[in-house]
Short mmCIF file of C-alpha atoms in Angstrom, two decimals:
data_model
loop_
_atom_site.label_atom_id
_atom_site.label_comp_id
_atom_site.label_asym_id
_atom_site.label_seq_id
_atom_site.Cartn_x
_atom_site.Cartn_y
_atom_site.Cartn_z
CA UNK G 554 131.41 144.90 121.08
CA UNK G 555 132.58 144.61 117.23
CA UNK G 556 135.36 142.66 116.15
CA UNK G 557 137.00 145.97 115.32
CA UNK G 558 137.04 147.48 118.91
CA UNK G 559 137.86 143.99 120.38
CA UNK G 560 141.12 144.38 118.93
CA UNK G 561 141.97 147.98 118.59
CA UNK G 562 144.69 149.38 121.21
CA UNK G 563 146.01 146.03 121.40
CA UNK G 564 148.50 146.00 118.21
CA UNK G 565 151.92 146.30 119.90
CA UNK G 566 151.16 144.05 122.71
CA UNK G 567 149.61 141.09 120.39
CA UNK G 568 152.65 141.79 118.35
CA UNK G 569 155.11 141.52 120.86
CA UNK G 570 153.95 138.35 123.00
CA UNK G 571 151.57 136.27 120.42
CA UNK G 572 153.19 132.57 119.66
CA UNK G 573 154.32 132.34 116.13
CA UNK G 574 152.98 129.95 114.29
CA UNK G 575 154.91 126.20 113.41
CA UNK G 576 157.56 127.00 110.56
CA UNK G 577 156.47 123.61 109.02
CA UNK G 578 152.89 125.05 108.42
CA UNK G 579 154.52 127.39 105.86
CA UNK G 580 157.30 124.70 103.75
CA UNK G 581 153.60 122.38 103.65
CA UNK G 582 151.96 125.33 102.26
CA UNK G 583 154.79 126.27 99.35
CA UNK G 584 155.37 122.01 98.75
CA UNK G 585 151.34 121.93 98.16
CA UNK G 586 150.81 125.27 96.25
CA UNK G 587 151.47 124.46 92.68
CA UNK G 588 153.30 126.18 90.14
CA UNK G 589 152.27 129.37 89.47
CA UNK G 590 154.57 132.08 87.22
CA UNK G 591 153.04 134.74 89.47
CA UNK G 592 151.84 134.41 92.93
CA UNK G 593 149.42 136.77 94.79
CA UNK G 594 148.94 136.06 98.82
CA UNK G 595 145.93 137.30 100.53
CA UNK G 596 146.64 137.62 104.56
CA UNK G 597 142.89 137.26 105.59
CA UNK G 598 142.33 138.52 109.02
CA UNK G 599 146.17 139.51 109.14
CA UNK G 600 146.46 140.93 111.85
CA UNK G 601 149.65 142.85 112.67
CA UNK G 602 151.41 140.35 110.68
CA UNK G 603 152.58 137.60 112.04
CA UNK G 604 151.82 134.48 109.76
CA UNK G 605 153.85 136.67 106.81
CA UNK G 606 157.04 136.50 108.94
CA UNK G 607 156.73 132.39 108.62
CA UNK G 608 155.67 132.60 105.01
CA UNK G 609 157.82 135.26 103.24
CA UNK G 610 160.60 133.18 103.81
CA UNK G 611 158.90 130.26 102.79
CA UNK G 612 157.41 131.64 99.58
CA UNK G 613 159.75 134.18 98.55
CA UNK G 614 160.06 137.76 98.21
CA UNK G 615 159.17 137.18 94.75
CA UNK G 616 155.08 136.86 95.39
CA UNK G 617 153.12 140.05 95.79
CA UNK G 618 150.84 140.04 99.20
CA UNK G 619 147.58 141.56 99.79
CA UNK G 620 146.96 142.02 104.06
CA UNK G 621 143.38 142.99 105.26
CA UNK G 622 142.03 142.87 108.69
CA UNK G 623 139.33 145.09 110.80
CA UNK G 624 141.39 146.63 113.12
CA UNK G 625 143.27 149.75 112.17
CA UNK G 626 145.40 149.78 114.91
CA UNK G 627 146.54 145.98 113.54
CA UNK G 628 146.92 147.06 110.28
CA UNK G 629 148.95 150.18 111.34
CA UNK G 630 151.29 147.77 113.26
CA UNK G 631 151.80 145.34 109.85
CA UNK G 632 151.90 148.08 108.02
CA UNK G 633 155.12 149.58 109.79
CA UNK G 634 156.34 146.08 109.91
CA UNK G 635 155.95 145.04 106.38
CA UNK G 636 155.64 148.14 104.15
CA UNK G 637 156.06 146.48 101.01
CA UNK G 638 152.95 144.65 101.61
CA UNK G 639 149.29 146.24 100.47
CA UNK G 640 147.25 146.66 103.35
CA UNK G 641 144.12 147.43 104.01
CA UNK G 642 141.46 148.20 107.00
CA UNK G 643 138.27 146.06 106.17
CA UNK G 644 136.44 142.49 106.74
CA UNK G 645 138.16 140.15 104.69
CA UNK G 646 135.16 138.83 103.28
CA UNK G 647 133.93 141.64 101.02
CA UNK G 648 138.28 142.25 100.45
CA UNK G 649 138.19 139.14 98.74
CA UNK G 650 134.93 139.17 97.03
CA UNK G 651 135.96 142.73 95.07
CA UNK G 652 139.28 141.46 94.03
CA UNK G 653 139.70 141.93 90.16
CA UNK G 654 142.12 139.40 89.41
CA UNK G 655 142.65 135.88 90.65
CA UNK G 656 145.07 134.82 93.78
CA UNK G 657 146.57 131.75 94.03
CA UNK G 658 147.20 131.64 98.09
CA UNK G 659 144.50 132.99 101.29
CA UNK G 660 145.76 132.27 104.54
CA UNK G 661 143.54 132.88 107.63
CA UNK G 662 145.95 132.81 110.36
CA UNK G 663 143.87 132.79 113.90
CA UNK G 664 140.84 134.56 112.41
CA UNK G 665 138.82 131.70 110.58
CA UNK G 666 136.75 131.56 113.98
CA UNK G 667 136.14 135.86 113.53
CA UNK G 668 134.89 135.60 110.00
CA UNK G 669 131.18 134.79 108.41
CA UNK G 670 132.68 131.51 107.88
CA UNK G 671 130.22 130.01 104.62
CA UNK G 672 130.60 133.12 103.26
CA UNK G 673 134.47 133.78 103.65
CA UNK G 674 135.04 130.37 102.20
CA UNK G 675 132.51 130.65 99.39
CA UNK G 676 134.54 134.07 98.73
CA UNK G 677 137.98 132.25 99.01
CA UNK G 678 136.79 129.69 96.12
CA UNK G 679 135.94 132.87 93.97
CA UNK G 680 139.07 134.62 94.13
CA UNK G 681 141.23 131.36 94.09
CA UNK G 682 142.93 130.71 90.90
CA UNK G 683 142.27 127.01 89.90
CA UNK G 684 144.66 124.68 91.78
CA UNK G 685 145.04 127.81 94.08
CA UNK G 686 144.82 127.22 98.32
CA UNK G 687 143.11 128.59 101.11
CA UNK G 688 145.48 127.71 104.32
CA UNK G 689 143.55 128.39 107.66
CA UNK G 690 146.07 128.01 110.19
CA UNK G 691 145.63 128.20 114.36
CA UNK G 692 147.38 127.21 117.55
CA UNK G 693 145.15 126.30 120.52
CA UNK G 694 146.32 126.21 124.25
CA UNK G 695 146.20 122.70 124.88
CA UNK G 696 144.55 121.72 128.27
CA UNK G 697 144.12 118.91 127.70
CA UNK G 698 147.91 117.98 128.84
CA UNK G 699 148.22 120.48 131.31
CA UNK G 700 147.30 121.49 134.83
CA UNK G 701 148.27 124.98 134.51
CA UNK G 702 146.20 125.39 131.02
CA UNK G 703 143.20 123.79 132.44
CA UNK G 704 142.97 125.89 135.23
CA UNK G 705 143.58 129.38 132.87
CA UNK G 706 140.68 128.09 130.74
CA UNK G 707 138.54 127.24 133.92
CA UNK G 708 139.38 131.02 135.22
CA UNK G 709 138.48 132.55 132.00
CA UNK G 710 135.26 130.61 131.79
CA UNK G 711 134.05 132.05 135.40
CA UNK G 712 134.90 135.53 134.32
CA UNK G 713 135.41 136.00 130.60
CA UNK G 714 131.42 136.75 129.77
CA UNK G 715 130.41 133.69 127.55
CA UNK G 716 133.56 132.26 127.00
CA UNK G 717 134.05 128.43 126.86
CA UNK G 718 137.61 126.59 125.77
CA UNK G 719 135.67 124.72 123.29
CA UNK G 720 134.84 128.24 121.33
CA UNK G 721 136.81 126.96 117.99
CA UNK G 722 135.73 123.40 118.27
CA UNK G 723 133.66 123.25 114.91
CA UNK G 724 134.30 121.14 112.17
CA UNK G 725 136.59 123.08 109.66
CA UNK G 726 137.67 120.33 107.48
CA UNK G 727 133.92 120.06 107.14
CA UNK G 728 133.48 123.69 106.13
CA UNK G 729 135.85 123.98 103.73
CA UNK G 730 134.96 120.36 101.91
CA UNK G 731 131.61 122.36 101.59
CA UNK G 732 133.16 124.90 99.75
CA UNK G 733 135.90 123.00 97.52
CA UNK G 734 134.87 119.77 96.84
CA UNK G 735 132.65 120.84 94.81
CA UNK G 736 135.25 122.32 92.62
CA UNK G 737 136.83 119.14 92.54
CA UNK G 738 139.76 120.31 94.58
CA UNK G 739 140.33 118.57 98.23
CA UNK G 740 140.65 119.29 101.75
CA UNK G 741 144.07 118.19 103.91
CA UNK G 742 144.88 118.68 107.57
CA UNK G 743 148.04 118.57 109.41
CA UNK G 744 148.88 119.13 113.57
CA UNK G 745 151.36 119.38 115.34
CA UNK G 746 151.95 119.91 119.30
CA UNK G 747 154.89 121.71 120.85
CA UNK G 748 155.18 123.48 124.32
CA UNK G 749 156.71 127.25 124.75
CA UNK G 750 158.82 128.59 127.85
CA UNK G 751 157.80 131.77 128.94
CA UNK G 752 158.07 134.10 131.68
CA UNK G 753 155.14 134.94 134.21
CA UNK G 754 155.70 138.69 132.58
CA UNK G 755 155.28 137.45 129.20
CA UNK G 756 152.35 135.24 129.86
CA UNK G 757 149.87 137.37 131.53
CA UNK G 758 151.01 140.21 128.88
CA UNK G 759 149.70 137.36 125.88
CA UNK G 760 146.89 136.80 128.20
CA UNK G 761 145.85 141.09 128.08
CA UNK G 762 146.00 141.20 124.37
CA UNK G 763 143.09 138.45 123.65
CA UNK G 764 139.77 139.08 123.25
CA UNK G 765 138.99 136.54 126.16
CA UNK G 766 140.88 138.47 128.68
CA UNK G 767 139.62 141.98 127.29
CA UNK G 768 136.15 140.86 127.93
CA UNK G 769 137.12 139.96 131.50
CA UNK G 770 138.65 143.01 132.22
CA UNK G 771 135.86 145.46 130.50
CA UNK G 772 133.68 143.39 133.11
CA UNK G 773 135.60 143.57 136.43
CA UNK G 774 138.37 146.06 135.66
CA UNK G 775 142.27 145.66 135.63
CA UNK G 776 142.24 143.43 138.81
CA UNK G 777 141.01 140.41 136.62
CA UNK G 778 145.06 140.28 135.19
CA UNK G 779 145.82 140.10 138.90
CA UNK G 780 144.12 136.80 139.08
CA UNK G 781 146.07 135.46 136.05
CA UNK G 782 149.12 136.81 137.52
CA UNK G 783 148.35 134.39 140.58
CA UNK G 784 147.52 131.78 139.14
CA UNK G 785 150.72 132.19 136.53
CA UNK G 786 153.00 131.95 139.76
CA UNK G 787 151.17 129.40 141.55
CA UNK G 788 152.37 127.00 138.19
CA UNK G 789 155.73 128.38 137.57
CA UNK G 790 158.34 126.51 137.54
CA UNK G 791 162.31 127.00 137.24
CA UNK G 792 161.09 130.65 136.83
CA UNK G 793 158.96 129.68 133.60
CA UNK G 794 155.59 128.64 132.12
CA UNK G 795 155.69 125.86 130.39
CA UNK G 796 152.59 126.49 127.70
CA UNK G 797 151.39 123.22 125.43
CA UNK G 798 149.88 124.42 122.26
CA UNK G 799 148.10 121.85 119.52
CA UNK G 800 148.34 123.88 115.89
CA UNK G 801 146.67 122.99 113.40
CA UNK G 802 146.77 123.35 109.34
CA UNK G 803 143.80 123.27 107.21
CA UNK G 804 144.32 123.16 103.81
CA UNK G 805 141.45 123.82 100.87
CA UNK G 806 143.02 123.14 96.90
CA UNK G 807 140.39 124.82 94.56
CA UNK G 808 140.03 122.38 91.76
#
């Protein structure tokens, strides 16, 4: 299965139930972007959207952004969300590569792990104006402090076809170093950890819009969600889910 058809159909529901993403990702993104009179955004991987409703207000209105991601049924959802903003239905890799002027911001928010990854970042230092930044940006379920994650990772491991919770646990820092060191530019990483409240509802409906649980259910059929629902009320307590999540900033300065 593409990365196109993993997430088509699933726009409104990703919309509706994905975390957001730490509001001080986006004010350490605007205090490290440098002065620039004019400032382009690329949203690489953008999804329906969701890491421009942290950063417009961050950055401004004042910045023109550029949204790209392979799922037309994403895009469409952005699209309706932020109209103002130029979308378009593609890999971001190419999107960046056939840009005619500079940018001075990429952010990959919860796609770096989708993308050709030397080749997305070699594009990123292309299309980066110098002193420009390339913010990859993800929360991760952390299981490691909790029962209830642990076991959700264990039960998509047994049924999710080659799924493992260690599927983004490559060296990133690394990869972009690669890519802008040589430039002279440098490589910084923040995290932070938080925990969410949500409903049994609202968790198993986050749960049906990932790629993890899609696979799962294209396997053994609708029943799989049954299963998370179980194991979602087994853990519940005070009529919530209390969800840990370690996010985590990367940020590349082209030199």
């Amino acid at each position: 299965m593409g990365t196109k058809q993993k997430f088509d159909g699933l726009g409104e529901v990703y919309d509706q139930h994905r975390p957001r993403y730490p509001r001080e990702f986006f004010r350490t993104i605007v205090r490290e972007l440098p002065y620039f009179p004019e400032v382009t955004v690329v949203d690489a991987g953008a999804g329906t959207g969701i890491a421009l409703e942290g950063l417009r207000p961050a950055l401004g209105e004042g910045a023109r952004y550029l949204a790209v991601d392979v799922s037309e049924d994403m895009v469409d959802r952005g699209r309706a969300k932020f109209p103002d903003v130029r979308w378009a239905v593609g890999a971001a890799e190419p999107f960046l590569e056939a840009l005619e002027g500079p940018v001075q911001l990429v952010v990959a928010a919860q796609s770096y792990q989708w993308m050709d990854r030397p080749r997305f970042v070699s594009a990123c230092v292309g299309a980066l104006a110098p002193g420009g930044l390339l913010a990859v940006v993800q929360n991760n379920r952390d299981h490691t402090v909790s029962e209830f994650l642990d076991a959700y990772e264990a039960l998509l491991e047994r049924h999710s076809p080659g799924y493992t919770r260690d599927y983004r646990d490559f060296d990133i820092a690394g990869e972009l170093a690669a890519g802008f060191d040589p430039t002279g530019g440098h490589v910084g990483v923040s995290v932070l950890t938080w925990r969410r409240r949500v409903d049994v509802a609202d968790f198993v409906s986050m749960a049906a819009s990932s790629t993890q649980v899609r696979r799962a259910v294209d396997r053994e059929g609708e029943g799989f969600l049954d299963l998370v629902r179980a194991l979602c009320e087994d853990h519940v307590q005070d009529g919530a889910l209390e969800v840990a999540y370690r996010s985590e900033l990367f940020l590349g300065n082209r030199g």
